[in-house]
mmCIF file of C-alpha atoms in Angstrom:
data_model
loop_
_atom_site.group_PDB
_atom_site.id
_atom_site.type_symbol
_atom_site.label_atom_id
_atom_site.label_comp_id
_atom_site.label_asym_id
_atom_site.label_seq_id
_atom_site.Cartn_x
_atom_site.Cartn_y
_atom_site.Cartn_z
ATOM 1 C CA UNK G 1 86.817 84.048 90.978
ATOM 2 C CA UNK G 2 86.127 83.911 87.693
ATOM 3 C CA UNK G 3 84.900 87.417 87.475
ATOM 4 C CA UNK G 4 87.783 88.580 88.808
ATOM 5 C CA UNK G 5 90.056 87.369 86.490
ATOM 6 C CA UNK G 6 88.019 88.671 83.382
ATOM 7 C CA UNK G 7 87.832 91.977 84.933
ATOM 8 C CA UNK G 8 91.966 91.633 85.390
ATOM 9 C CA UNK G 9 92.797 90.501 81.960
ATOM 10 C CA UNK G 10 90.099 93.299 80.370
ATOM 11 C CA UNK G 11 92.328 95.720 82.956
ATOM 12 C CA UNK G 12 95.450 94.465 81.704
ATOM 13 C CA UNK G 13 94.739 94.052 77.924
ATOM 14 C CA UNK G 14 93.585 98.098 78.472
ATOM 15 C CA UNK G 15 96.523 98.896 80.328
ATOM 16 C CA UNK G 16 99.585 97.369 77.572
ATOM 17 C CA UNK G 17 97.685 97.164 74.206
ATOM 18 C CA UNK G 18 96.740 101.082 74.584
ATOM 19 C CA UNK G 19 98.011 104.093 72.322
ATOM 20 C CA UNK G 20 97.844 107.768 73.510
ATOM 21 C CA UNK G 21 97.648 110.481 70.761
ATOM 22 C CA UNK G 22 97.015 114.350 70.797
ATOM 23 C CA UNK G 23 98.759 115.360 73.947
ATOM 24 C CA UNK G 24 97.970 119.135 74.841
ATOM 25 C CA UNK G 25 99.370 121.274 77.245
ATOM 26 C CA UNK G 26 96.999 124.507 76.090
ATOM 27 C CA UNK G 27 94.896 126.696 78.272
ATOM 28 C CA UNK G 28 92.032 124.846 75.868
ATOM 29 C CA UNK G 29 93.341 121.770 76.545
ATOM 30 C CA UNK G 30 93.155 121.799 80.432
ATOM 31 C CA UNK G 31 89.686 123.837 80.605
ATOM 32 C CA UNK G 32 88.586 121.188 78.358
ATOM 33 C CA UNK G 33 89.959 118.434 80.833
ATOM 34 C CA UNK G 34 88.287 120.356 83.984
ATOM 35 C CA UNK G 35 84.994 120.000 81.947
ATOM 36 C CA UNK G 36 85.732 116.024 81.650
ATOM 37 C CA UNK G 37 86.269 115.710 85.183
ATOM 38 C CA UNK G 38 83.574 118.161 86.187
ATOM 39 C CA UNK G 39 81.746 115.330 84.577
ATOM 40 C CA UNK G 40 82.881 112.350 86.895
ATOM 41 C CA UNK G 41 81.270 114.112 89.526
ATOM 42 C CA UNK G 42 78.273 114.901 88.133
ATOM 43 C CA UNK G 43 78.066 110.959 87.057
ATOM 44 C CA UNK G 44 78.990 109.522 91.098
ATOM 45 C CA UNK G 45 75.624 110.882 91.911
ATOM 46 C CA UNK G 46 77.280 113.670 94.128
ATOM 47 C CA UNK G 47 74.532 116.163 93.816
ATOM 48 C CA UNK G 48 71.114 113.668 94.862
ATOM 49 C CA UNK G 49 69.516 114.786 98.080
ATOM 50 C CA UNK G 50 67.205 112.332 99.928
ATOM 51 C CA UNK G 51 67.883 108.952 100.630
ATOM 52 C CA UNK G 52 69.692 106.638 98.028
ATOM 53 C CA UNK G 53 69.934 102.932 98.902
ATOM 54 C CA UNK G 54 72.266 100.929 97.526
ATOM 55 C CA UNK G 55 74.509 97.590 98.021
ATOM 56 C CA UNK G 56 78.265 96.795 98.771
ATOM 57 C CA UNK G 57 79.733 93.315 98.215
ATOM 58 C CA UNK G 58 83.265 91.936 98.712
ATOM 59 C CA UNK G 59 84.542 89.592 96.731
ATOM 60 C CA UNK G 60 87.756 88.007 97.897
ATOM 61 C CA UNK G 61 90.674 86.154 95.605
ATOM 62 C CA UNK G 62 89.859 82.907 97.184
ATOM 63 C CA UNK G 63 86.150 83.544 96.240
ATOM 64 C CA UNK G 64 84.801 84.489 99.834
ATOM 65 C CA UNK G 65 81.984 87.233 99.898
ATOM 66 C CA UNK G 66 80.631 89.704 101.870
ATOM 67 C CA UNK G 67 77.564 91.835 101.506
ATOM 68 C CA UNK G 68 76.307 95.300 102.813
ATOM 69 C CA UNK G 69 72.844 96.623 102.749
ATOM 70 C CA UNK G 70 73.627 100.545 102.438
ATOM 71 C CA UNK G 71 71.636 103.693 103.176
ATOM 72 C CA UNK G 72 73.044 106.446 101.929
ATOM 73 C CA UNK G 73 71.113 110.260 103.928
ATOM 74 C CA UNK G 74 72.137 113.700 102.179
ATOM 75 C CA UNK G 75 71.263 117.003 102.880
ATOM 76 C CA UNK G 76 73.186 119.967 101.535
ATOM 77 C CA UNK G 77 77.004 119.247 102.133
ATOM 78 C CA UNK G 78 76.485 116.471 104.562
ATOM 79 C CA UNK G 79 76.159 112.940 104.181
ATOM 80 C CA UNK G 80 75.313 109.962 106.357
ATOM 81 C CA UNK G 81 75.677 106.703 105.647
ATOM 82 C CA UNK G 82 74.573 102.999 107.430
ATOM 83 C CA UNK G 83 76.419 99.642 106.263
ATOM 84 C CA UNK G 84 74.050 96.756 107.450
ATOM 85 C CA UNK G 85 74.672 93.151 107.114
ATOM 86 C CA UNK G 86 72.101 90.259 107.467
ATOM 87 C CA UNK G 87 73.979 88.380 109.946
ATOM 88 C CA UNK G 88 75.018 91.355 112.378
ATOM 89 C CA UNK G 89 72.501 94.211 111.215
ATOM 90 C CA UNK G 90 74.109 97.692 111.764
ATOM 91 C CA UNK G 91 77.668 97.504 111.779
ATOM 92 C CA UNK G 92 79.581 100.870 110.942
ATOM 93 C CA UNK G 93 78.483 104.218 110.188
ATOM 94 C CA UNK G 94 80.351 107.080 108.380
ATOM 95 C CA UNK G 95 79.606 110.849 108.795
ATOM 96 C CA UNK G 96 80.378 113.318 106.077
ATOM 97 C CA UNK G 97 80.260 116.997 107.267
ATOM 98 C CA UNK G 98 81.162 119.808 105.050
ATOM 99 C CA UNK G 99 81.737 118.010 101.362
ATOM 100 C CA UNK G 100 84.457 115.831 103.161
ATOM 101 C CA UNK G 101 86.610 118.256 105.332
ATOM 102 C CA UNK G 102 85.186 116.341 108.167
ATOM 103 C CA UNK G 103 84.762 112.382 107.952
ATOM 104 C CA UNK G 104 83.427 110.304 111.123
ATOM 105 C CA UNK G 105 83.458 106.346 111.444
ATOM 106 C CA UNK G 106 81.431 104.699 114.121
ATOM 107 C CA UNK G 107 81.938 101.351 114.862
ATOM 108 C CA UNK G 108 78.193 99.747 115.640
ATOM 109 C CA UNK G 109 80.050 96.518 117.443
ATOM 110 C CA UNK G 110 82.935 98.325 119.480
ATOM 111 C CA UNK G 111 80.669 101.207 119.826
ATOM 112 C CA UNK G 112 83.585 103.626 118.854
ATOM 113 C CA UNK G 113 83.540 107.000 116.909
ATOM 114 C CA UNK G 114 87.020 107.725 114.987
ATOM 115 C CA UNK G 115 87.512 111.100 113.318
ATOM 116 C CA UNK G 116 89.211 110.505 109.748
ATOM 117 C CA UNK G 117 92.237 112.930 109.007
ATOM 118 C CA UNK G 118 95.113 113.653 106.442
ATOM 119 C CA UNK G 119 96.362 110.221 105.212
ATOM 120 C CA UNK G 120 93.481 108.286 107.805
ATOM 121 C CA UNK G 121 90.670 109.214 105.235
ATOM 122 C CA UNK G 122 92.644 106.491 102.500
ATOM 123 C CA UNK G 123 92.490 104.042 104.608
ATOM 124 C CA UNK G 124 90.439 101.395 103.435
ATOM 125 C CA UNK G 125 86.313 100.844 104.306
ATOM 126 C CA UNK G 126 85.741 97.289 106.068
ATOM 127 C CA UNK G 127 88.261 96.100 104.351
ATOM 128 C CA UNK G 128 87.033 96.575 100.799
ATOM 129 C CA UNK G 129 88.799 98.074 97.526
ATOM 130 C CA UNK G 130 86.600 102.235 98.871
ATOM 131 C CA UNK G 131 88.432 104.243 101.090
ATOM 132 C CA UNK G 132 86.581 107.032 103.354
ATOM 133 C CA UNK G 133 87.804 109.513 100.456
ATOM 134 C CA UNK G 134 86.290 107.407 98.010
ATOM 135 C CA UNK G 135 83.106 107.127 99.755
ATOM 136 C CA UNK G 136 83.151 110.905 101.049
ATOM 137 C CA UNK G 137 81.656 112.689 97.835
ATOM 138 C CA UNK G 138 84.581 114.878 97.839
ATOM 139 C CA UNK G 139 84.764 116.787 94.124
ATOM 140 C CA UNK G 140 87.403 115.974 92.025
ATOM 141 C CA UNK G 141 87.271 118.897 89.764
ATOM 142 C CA UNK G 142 87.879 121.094 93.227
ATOM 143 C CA UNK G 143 90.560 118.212 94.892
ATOM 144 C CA UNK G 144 92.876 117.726 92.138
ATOM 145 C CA UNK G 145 94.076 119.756 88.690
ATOM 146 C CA UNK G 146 94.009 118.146 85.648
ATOM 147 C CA UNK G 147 97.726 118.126 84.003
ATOM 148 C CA UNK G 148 97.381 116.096 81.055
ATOM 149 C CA UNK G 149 94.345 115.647 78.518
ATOM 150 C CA UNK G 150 94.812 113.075 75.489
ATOM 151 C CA UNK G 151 92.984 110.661 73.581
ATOM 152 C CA UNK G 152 93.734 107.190 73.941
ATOM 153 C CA UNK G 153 93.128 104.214 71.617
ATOM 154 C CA UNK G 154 92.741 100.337 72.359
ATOM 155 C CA UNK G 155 91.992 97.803 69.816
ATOM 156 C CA UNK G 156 88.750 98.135 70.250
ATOM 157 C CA UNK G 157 87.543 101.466 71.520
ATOM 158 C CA UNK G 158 88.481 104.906 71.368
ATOM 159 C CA UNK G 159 88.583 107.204 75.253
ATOM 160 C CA UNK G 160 89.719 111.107 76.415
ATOM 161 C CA UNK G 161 92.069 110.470 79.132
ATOM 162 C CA UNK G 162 92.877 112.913 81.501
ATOM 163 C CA UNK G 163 95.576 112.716 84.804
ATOM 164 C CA UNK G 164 94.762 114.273 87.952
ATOM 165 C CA UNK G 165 96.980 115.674 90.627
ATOM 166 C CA UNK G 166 96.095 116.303 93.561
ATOM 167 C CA UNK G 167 96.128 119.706 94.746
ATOM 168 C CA UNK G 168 96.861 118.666 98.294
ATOM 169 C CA UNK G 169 98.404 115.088 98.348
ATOM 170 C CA UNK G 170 98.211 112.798 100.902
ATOM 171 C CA UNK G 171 98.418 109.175 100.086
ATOM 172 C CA UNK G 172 97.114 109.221 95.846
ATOM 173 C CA UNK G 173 99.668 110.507 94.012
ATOM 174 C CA UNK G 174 97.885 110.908 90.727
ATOM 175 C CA UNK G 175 94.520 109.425 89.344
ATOM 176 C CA UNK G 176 93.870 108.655 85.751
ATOM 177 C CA UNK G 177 90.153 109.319 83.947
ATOM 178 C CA UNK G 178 89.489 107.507 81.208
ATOM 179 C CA UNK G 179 85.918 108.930 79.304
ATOM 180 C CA UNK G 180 84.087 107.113 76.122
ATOM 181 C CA UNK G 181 85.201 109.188 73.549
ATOM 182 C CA UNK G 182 81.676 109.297 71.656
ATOM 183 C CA UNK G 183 79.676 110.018 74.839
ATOM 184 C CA UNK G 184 82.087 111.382 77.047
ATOM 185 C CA UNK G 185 80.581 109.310 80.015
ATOM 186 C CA UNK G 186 83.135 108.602 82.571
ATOM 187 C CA UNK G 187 84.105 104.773 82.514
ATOM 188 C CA UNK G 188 87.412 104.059 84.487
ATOM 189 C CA UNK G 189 89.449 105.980 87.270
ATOM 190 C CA UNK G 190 92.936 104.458 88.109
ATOM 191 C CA UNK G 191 94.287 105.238 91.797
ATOM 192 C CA UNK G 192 98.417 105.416 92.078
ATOM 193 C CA UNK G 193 99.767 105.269 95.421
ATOM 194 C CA UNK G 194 102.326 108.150 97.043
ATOM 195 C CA UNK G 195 104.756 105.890 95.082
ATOM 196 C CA UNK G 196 103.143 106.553 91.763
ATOM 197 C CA UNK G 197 102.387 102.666 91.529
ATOM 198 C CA UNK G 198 98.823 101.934 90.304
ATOM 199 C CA UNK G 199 97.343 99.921 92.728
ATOM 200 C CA UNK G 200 93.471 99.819 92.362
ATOM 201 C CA UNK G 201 91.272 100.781 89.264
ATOM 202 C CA UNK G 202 87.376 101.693 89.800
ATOM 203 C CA UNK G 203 85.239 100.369 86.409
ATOM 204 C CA UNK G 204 81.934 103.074 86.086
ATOM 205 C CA UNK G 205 78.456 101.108 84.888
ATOM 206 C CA UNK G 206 75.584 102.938 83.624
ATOM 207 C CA UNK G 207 72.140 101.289 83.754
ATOM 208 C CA UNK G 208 68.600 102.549 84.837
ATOM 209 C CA UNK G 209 67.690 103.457 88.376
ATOM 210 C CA UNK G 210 64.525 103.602 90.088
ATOM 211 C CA UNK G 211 64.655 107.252 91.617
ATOM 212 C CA UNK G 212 61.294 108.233 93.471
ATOM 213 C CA UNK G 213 60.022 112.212 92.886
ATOM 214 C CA UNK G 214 56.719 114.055 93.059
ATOM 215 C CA UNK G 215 55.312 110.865 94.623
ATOM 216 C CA UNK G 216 56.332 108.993 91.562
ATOM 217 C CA UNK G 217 59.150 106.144 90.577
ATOM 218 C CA UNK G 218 60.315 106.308 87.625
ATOM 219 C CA UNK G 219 63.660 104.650 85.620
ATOM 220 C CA UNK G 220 66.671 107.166 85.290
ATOM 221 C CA UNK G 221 69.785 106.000 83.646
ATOM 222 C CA UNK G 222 72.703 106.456 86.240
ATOM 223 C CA UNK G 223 76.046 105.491 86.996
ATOM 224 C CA UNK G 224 74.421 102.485 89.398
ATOM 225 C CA UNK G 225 77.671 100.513 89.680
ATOM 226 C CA UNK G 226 80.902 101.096 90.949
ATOM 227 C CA UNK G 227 83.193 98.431 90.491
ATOM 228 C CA UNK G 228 86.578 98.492 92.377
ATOM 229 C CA UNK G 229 89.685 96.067 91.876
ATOM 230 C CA UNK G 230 92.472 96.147 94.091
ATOM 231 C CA UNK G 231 95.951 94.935 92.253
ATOM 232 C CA UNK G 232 97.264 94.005 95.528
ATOM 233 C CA UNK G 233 94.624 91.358 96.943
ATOM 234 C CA UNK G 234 92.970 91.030 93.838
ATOM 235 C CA UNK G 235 89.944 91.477 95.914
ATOM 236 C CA UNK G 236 86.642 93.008 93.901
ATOM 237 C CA UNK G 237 84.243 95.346 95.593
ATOM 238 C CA UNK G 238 81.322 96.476 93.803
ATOM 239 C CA UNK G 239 78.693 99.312 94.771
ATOM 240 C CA UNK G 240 75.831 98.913 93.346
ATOM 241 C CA UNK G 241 72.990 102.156 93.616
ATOM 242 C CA UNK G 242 69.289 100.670 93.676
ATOM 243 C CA UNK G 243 66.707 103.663 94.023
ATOM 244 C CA UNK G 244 67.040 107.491 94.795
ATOM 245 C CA UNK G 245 64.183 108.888 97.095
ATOM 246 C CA UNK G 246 64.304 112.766 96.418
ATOM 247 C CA UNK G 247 60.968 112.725 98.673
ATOM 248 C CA UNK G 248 62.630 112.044 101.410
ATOM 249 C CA UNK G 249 63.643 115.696 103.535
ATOM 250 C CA UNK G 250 66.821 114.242 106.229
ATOM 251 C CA UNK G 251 66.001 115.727 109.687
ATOM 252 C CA UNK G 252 69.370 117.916 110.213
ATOM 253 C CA UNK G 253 69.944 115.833 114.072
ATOM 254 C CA UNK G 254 70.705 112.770 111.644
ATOM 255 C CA UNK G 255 73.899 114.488 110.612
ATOM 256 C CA UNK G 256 74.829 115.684 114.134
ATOM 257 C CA UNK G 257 78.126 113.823 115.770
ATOM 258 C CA UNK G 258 76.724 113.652 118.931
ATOM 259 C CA UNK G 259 74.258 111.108 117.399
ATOM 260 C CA UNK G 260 76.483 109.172 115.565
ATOM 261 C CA UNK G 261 76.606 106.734 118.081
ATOM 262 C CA UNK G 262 73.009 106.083 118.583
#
């Protein structure tokens, strides 16, 4: 509880005490913002192949938690991944053909396979702040066109900000990227819904990674930590990356549908 009302007031204090300067409207101006957001993709860890393992927690308002044990398979433009908690093991699985054209949720306890389309692939992930979208690996630079690239001051720190829209809209209306000025690493993405109301804000943590390669491990720093708040439960879901294994070569029947049940 108490982390997520330090994480609200830091959103807050960002959100009123915040100055925008320099807006551009030039040709410059939005190749330079398709560079910015060419670089939020690069930083989700979009482009790793292999396995990549990782953790999801919910953490409700009233303090409750729930945890995830996540296995993330990708090969080429398909990903697979397996949520599995300690008390139920394998619960749901979600199948990402094509770099997100086609999404697939399987149910492990009703034993049900859903296809995700149009407005279904918002909908939210057991019941966290991550939609299918969110989880998908879609690109952003090739999803949505950058229409506004400023700078943006806060009493404290200095960003590039640069608003999205999406080239095909279905349920986010706009997203906002805010970047560290000095390093230009992507920290914050704000969702608005069709309304054009903010209503959840993704924090992006960099810190090393154990990544696995020519039979070695070795530290990388990585965006390891996703950290999603959603204004209207005030619920906090965090994914957390813990080790990259290039070594491992997915057998292509792991990303067929007719196995997604199995």
């Amino acid at each position: 509880m108490i982390r997520i009302l330090a994480i609200t007031v830091g959103f807050l204090a960002l959100t009123f005490f915040s100055v925008e300067t320099n807006p551009q409207g030039s040709n410059n101006s939005i190749r330079v913002a398709q560079e910015l957001v060419a670089r939020l993709d690069q930083a989700l860890l979009k482009s790793n192949q292999g396995l990549i393992k990782a953790n999801l927690i919910l953490i409700r308002r009233s303090g409750e938690t729930w945890s995830w044990d996540v296995s993330i398979f990708r090969k080429e433009e398909d990903t697979l991944y397996l949520f599995e908690s300690r008390g139920r093991g394998l619960e749901y699985k979600i199948l990402v053909k094509d770099e997100g054209e086609q999404i697939y949720a399987f149910n492990a306890l009703s034993k049900k396979i859903f296809r995700k389309v149009d407005e279904e692939k918002y909908e939210s992930h057991l019941a966290t702040g991550f939609s299918f979208i969110d989880l998908s690996g879609v690109s952003y630079q090739a999803n949505y066109n950058p229409i506004v690239q400023s700078d943006l001051k806060t009493a404290d720190h200095s960003f590039k900000r640069v608003s999205l829209k999406p080239i095909i809209p279905y349920f986010y209306s706009k997203l906002i990227l805010l970047l560290d000025s000095d390093s230009l690493r992507p920290t914050r993405l704000d969702f608005h819904d069709r309304d054009g109301v903010l209503f959840k804000t993704m924090n992006i943590k960099y810190g090393p990674l154990k990544v696995k390669q020519n039979q070695k491990f070795v530290k990388e720093e990585h965006a390891n930590r996703l950290e999603m708040l959603d204004l209207n439960t005030g619920s906090i879901s965090v994914l957390e990356y813990t080790e990259i294994d290039k070594e491992v070569k997915p057998d292509p029947s792991l990303f067929d549908l007719a196995n997604l049940n199995r």
